[in-house]
Coordinates of N, CA and C in Angstrom, one line a residue:
Chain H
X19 N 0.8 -1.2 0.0 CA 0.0 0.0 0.0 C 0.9 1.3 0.0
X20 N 0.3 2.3 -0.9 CA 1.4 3.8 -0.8 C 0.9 4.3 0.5
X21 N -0.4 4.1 0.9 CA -1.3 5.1 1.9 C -1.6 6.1 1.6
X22 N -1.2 7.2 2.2 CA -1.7 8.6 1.5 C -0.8 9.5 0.9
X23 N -1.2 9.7 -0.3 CA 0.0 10.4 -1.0 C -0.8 12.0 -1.1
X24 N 0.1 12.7 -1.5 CA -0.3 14.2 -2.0 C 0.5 14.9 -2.9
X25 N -0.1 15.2 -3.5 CA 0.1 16.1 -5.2 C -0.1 17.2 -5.1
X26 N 1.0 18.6 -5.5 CA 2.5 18.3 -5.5 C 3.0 18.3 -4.4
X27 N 4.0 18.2 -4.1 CA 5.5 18.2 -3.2 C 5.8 20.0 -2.6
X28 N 5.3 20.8 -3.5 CA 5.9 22.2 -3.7 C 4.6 22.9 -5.0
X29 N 4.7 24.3 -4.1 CA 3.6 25.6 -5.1 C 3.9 26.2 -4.6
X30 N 4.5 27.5 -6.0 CA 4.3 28.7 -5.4 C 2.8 29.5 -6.3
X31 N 2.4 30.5 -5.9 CA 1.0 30.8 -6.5 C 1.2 32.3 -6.3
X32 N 0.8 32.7 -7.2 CA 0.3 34.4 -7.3 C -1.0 34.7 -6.9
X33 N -1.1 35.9 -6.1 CA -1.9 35.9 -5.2 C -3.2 36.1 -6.3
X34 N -4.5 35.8 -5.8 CA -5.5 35.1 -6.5 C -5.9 34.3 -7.2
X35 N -4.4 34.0 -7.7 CA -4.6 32.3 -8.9 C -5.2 31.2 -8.0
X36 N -5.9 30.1 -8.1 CA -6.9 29.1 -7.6 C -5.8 27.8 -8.1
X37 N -5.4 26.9 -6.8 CA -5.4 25.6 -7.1 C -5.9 24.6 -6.5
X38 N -5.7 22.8 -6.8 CA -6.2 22.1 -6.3 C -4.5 21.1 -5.4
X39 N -4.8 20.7 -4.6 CA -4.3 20.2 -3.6 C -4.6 18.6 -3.7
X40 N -4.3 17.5 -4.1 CA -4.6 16.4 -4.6 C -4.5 15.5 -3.2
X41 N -4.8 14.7 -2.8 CA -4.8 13.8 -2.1 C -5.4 12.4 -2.2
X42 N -4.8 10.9 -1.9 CA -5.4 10.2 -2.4 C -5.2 8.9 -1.5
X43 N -5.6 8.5 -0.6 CA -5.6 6.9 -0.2 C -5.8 6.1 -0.6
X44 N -5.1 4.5 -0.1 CA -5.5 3.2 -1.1 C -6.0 2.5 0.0
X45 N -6.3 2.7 1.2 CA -6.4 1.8 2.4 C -7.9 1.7 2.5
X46 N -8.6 2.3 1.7 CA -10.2 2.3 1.8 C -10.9 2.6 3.2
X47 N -10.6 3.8 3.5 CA -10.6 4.3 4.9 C -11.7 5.1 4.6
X48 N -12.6 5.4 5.5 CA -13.8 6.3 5.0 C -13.3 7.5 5.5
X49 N -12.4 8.3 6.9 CA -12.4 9.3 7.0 C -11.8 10.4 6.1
X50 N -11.8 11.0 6.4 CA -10.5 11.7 5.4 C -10.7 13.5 6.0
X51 N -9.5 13.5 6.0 CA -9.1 15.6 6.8 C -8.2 16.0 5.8
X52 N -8.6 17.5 5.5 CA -7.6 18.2 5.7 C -6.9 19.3 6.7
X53 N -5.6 19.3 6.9 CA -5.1 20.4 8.0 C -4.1 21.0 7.5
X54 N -3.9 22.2 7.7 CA -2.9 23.4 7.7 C -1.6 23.3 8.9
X55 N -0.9 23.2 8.7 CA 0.7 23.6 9.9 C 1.2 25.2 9.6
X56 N 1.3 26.0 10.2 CA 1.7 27.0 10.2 C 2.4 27.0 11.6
X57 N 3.8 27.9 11.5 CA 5.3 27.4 12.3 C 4.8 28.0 13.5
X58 N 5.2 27.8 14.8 CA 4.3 27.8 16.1 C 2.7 27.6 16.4
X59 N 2.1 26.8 15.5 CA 0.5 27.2 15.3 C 0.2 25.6 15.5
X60 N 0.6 24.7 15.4 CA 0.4 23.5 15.2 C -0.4 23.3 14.2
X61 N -1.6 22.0 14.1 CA -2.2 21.9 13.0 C -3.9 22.4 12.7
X62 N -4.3 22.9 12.1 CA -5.5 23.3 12.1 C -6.2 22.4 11.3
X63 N -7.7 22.2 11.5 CA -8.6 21.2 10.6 C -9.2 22.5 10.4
X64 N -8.7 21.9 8.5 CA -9.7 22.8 7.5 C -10.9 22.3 7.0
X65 N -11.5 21.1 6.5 CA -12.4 20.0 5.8 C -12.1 18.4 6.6
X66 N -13.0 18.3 7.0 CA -13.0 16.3 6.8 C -14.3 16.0 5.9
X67 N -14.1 14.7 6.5 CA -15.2 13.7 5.5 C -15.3 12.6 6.3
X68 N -16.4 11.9 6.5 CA -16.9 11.0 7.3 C -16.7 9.5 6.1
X69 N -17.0 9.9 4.5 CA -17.5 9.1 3.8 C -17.5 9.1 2.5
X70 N -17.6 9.2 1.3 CA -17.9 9.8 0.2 C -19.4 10.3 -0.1
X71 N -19.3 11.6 -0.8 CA -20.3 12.7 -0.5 C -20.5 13.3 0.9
X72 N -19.7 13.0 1.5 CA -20.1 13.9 3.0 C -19.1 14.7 3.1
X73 N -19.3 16.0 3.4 CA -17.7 16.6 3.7 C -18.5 17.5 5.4
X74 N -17.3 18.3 6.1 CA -18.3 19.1 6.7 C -16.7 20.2 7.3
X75 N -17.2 21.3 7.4 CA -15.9 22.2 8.2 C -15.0 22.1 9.3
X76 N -14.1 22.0 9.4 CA -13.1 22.0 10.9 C -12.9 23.4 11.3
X77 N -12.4 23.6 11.7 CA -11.9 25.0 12.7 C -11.6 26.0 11.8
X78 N -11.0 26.1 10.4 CA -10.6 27.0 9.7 C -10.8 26.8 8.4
X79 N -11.9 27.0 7.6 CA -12.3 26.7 6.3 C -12.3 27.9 5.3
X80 N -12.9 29.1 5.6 CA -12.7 30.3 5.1 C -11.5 30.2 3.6
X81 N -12.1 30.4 2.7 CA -10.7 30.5 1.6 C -10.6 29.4 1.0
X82 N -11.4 27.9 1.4 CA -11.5 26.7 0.5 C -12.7 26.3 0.5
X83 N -12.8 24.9 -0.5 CA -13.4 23.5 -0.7 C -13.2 22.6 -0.8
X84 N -13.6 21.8 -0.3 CA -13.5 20.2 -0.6 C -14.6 19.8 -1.4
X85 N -14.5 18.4 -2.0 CA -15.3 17.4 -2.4 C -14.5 15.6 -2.2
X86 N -15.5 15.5 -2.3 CA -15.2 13.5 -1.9 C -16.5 12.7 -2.9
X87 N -15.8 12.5 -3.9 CA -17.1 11.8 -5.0 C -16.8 10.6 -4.7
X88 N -15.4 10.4 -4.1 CA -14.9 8.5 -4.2 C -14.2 8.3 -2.9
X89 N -14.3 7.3 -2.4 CA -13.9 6.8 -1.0 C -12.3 7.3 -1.4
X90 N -11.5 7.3 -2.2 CA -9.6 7.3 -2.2 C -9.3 9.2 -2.6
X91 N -9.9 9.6 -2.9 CA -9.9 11.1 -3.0 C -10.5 11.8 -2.3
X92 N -9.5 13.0 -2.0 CA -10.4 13.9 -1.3 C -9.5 15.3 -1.7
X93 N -9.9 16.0 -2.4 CA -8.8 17.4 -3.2 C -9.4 18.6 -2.6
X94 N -8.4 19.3 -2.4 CA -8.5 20.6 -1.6 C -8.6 22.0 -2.4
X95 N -9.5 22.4 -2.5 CA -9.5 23.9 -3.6 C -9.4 25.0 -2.6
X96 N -8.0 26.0 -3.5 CA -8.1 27.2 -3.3 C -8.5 28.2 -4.2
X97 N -9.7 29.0 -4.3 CA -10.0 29.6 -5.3 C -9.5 30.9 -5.5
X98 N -9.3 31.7 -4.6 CA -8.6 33.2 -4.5 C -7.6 33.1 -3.7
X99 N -5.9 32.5 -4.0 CA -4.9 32.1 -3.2 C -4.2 33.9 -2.7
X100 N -4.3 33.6 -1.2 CA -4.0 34.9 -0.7 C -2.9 34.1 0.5
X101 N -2.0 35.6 0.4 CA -0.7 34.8 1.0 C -0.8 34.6 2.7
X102 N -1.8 34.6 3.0 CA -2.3 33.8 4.4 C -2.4 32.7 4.7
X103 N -2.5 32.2 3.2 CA -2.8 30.7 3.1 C -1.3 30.6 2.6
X104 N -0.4 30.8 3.1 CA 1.1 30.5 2.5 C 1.1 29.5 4.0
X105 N 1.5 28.2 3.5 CA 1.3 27.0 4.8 C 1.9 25.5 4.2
X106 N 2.0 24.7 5.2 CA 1.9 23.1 5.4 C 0.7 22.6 5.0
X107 N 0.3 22.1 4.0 CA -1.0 21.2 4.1 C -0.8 20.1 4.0
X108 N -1.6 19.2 5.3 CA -1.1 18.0 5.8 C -2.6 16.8 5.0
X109 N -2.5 16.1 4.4 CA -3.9 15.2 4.3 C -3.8 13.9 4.9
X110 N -4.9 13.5 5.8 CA -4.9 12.6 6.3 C -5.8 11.5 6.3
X111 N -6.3 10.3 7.0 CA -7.3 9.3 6.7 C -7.4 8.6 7.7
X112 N -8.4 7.6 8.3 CA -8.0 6.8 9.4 C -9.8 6.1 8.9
X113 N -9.6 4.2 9.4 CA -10.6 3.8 8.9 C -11.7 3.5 10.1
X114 N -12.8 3.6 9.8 CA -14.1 3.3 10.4 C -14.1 1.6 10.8
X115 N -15.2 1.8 11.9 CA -15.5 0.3 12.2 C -15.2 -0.1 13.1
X116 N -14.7 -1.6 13.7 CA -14.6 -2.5 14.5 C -13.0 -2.5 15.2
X117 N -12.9 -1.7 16.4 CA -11.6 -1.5 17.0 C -11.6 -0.1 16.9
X118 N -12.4 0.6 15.9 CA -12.0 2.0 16.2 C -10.7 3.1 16.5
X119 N -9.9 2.7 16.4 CA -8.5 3.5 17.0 C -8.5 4.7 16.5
X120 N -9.2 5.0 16.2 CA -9.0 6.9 15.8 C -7.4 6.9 15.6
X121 N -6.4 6.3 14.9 CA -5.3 6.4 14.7 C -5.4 7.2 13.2
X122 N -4.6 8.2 12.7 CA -5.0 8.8 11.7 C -3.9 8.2 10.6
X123 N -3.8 8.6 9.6 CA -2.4 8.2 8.7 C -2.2 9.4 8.0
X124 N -1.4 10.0 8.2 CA -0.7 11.2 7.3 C 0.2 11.1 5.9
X125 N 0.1 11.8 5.0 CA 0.6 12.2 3.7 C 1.8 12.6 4.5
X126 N 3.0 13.1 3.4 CA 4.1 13.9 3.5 C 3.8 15.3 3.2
X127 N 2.7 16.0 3.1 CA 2.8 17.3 3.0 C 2.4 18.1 1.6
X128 N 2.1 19.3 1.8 CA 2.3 20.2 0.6 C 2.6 21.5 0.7
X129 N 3.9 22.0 0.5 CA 4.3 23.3 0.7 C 4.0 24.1 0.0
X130 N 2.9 25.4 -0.1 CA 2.3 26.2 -0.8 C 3.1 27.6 0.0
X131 N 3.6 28.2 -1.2 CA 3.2 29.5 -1.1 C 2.7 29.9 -1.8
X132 N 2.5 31.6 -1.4 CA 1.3 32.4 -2.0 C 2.0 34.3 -1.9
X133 N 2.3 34.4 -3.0 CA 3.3 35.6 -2.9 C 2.6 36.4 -4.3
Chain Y
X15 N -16.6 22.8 22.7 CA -15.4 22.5 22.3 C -14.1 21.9 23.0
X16 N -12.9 21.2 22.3 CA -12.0 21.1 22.9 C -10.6 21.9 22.6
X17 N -9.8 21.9 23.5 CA -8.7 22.4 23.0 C -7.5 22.2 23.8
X18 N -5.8 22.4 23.2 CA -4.9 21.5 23.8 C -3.9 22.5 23.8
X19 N -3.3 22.4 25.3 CA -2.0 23.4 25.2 C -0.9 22.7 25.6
X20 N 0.2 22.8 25.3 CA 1.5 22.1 24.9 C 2.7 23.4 25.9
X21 N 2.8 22.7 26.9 CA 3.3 24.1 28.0 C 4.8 24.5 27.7
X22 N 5.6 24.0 27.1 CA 7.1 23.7 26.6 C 7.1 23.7 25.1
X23 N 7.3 24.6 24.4 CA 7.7 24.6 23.0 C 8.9 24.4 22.6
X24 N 10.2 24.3 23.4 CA 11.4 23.3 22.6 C 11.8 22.9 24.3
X25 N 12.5 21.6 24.0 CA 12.8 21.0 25.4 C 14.0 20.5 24.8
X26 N 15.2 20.9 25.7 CA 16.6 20.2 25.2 C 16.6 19.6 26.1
X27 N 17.3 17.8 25.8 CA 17.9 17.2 27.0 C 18.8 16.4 26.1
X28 N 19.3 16.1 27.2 CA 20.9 15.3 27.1 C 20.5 13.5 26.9
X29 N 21.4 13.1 25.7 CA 21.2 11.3 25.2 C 21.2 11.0 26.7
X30 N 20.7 9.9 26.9 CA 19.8 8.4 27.9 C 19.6 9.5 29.0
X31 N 19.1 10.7 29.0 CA 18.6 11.1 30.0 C 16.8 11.4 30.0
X32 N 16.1 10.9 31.0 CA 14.6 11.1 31.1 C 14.2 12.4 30.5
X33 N 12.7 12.3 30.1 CA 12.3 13.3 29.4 C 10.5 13.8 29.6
X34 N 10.1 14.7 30.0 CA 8.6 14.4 29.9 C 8.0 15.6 28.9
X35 N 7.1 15.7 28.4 CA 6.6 16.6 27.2 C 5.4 16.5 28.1
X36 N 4.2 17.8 28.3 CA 3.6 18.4 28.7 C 2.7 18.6 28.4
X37 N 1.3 18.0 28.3 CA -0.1 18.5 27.3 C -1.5 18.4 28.3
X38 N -1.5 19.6 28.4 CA -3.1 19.9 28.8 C -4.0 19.9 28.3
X39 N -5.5 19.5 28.3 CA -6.7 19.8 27.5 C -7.6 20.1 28.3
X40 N -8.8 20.6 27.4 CA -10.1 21.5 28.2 C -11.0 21.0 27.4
X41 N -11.9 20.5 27.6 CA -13.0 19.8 27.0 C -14.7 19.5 28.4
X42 N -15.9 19.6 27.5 CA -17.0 19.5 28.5 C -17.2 18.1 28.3
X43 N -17.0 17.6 27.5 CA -17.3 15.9 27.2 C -16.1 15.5 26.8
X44 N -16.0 13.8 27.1 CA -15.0 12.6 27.2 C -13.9 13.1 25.6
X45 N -13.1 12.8 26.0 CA -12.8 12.5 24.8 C -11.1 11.6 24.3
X46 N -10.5 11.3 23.4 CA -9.6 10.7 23.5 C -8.1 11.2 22.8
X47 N -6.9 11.4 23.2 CA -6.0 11.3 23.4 C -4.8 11.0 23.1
X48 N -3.7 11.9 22.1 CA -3.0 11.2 21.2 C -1.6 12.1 21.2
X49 N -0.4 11.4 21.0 CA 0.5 11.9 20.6 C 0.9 11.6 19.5
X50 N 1.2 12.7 18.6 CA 2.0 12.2 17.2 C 3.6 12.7 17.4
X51 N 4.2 12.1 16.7 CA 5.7 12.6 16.4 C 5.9 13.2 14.8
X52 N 7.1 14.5 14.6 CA 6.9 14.7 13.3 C 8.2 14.7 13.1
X53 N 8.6 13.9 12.2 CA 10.5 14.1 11.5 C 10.3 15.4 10.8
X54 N 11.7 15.5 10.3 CA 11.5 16.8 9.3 C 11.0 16.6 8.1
X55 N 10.2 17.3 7.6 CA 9.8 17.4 6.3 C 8.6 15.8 6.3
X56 N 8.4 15.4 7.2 CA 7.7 14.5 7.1 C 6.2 15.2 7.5
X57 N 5.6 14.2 7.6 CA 3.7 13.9 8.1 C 4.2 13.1 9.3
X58 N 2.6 13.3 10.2 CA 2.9 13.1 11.4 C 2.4 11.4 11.7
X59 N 3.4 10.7 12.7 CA 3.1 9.5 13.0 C 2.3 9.5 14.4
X60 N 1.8 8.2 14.6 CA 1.1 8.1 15.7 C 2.2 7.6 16.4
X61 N 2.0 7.8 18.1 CA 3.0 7.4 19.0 C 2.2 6.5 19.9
X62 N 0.9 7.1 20.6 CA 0.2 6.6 21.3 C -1.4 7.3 21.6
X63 N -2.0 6.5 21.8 CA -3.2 6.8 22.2 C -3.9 6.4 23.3
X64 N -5.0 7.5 24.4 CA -5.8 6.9 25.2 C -7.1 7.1 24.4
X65 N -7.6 6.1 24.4 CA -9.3 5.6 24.2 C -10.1 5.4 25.6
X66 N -9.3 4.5 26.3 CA -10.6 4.1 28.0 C -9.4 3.1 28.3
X67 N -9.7 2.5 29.8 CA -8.9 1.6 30.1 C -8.1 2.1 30.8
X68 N -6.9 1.8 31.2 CA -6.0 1.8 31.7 C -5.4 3.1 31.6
X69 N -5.2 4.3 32.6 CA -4.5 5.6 32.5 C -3.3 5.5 32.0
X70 N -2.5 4.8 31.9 CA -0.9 4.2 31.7 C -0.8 3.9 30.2
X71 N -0.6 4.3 29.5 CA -0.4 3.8 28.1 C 0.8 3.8 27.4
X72 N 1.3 3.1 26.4 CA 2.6 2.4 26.6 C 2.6 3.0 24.5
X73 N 3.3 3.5 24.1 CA 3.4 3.8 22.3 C 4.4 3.1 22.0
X74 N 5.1 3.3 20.9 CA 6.4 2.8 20.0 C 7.7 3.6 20.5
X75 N 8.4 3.0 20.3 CA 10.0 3.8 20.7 C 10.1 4.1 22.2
X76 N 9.9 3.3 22.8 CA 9.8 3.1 24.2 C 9.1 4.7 25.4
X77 N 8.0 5.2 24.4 CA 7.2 6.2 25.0 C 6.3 5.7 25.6
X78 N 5.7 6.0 26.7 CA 4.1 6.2 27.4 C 3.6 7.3 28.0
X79 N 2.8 7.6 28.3 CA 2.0 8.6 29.3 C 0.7 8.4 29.7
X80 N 0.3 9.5 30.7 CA -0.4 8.9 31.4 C -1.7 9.6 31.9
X81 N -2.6 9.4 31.7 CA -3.9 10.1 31.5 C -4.4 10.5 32.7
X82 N -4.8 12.0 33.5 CA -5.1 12.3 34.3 C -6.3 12.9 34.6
X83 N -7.0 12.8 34.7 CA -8.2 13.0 34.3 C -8.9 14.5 35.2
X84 N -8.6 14.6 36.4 CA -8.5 15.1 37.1 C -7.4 16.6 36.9
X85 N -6.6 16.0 36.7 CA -5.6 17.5 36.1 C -5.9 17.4 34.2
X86 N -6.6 17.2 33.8 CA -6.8 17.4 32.4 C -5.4 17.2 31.7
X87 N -4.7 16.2 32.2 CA -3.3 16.0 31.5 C -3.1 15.1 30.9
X88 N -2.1 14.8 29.9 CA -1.8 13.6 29.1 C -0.1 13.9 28.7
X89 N 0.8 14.0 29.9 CA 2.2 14.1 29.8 C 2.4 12.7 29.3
X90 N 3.7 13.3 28.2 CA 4.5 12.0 27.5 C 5.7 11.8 27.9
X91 N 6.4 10.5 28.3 CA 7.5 10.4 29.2 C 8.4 9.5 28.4
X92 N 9.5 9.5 28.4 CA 10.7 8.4 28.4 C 11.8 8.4 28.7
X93 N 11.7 7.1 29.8 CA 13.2 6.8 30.7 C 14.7 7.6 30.2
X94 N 14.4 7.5 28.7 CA 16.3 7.4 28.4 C 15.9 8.1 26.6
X95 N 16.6 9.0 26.7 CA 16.2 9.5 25.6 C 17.5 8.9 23.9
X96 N 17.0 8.8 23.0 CA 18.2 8.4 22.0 C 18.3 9.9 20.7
X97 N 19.3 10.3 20.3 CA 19.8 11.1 19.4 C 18.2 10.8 18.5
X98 N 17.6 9.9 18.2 CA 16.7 9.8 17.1 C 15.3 10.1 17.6
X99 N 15.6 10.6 18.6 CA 14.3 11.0 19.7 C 13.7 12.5 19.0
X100 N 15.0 12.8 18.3 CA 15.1 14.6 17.9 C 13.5 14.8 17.1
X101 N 13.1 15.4 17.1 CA 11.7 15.8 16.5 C 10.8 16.8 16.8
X102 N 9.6 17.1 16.5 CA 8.5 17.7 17.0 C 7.4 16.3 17.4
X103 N 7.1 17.0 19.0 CA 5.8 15.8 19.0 C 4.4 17.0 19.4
X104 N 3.3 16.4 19.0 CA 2.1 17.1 19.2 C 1.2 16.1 20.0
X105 N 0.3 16.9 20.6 CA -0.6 16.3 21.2 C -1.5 16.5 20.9
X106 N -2.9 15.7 20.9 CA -3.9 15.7 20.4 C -5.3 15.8 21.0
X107 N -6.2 15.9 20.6 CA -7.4 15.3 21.6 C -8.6 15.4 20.4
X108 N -9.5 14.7 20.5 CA -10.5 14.3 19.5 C -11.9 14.5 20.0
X109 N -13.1 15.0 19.6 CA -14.8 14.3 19.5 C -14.6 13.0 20.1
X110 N -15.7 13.2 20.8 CA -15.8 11.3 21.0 C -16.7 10.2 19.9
X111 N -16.6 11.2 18.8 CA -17.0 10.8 17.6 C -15.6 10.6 16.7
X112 N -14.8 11.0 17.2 CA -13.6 11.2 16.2 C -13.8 11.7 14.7
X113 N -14.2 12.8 15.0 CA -14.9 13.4 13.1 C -14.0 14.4 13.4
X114 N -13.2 15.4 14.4 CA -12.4 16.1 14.6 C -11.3 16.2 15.9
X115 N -10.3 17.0 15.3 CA -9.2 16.7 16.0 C -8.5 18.2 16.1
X116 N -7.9 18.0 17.8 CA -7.4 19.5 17.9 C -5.9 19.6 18.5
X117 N -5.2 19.7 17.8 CA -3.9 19.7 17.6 C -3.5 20.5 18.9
X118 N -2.0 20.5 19.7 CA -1.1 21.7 20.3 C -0.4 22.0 19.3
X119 N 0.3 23.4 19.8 CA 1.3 23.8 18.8 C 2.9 23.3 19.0
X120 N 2.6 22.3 19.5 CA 3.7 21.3 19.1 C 5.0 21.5 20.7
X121 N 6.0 20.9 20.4 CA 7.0 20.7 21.1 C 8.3 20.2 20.8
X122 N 9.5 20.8 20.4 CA 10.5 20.7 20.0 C 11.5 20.1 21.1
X123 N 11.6 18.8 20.7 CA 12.6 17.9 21.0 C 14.0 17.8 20.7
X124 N 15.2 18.2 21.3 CA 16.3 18.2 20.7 C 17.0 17.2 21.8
X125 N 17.7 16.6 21.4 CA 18.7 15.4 22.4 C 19.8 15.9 21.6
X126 N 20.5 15.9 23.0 CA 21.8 16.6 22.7 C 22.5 15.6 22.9
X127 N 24.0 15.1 22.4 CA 25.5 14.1 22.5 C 26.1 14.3 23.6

């Protein structure tokens, strides 16, 4: 299994250009988050997802979208990239069911800036 | 809501010497309990978790801590620290639904030679 990968590695973006933030599991895990790291801030939840078609807000959503058509995707839109959103974005997953461990599984990241 | 403070933002200590990392929470309902570790440039691993059971919980790389319920704590401890200890670890705490999760701002680990 890769687990959770994320597409790209590195962005830089001019302020207002719009991109997507790719993320993708193979573990068939229903949850799925996204979070921001910003350096002394720890992690913020921007979007989860319980399921496919369900998405719902975390703590800091302002400035994006999610969608979840398929249990292995879950992509991050920025539509008016403003250099606030210059960050770590972390995607993650953990599966439902029997044992429950709320254990999450993390990607390696996506370094966006916004200049 | 809940939320998690991380009282030590970098902690130097010295190879095979003891170590404890410091995480408070505030929450009106139950909820569960996690430390991650982060290398550089990496995504964050799990180390350990409390769910229920036993206050004493035991992770990977010879960490545990220990759930206080009463002081709203969940300090992370280990006897003897190794050079590969170096990291950020975060602490966590979750819904008792686990649909969200609320991060500290972390804690910088350095083991010094």
């Amino acid at each position: 299994n890769a687990g959770v990968t994320q597409t790209p590695k590195f962005r830089i973006l001019k302020i207002g250009q719009s991109m997507t933030l790719q993320c993708t599991q193979d573990m068939n895990h229903n949850y799925m988050y996204w979070y921001r790291q910003d350096p002394g801030m720890g992690l913020k939840l921007i979007y989860y997802s319980v399921g496919a078609g369900i998405t719902d807000k975390g703590e800091v959503p302002n400035g994006y979208n999610v969608s979840r058509s398929t249990t292995e995707d879950f992509p991050l839109r920025l539509e008016l990239a403003a250099p606030s959103q210059t960050s770590v974005y972390f995607c993650a997953s953990r599966p439902r069911g029997q044992g429950r461990s709320y254990e999450q599984y993390f990607g390696p990241g996506t370094r966006l800036t916004v200049t | 809501a809940q939320s998690v403070t991380q009282l030590d933002s970098q902690v130097p200590v010295f190879e095979e010497a003891p170590v404890e990392l410091r995480c408070n929470y505030s929450s009106s309902v139950s909820v569960y309990l996690f430390w991650y570790v982060q290398y550089p440039n990496q995504g964050l691993q799990l180390l350990l978790k409390y769910l229920s059971g036993s206050t004493l919980v035991k992770g990977i790389n010879g960490f545990e801590a220990e759930f206080n319920k009463s002081q709203t704590s969940f300090h992370l401890r280990k006897p003897s620290v190794h050079i590969s200890d170096t990291a950020e670890y975060f602490c966590a705490v979750s819904d008792p639904y686990g649909n969200q999760f609320y991060f500290g701002t972390g804690t910088s680990l350095t083991v010094i030679p």
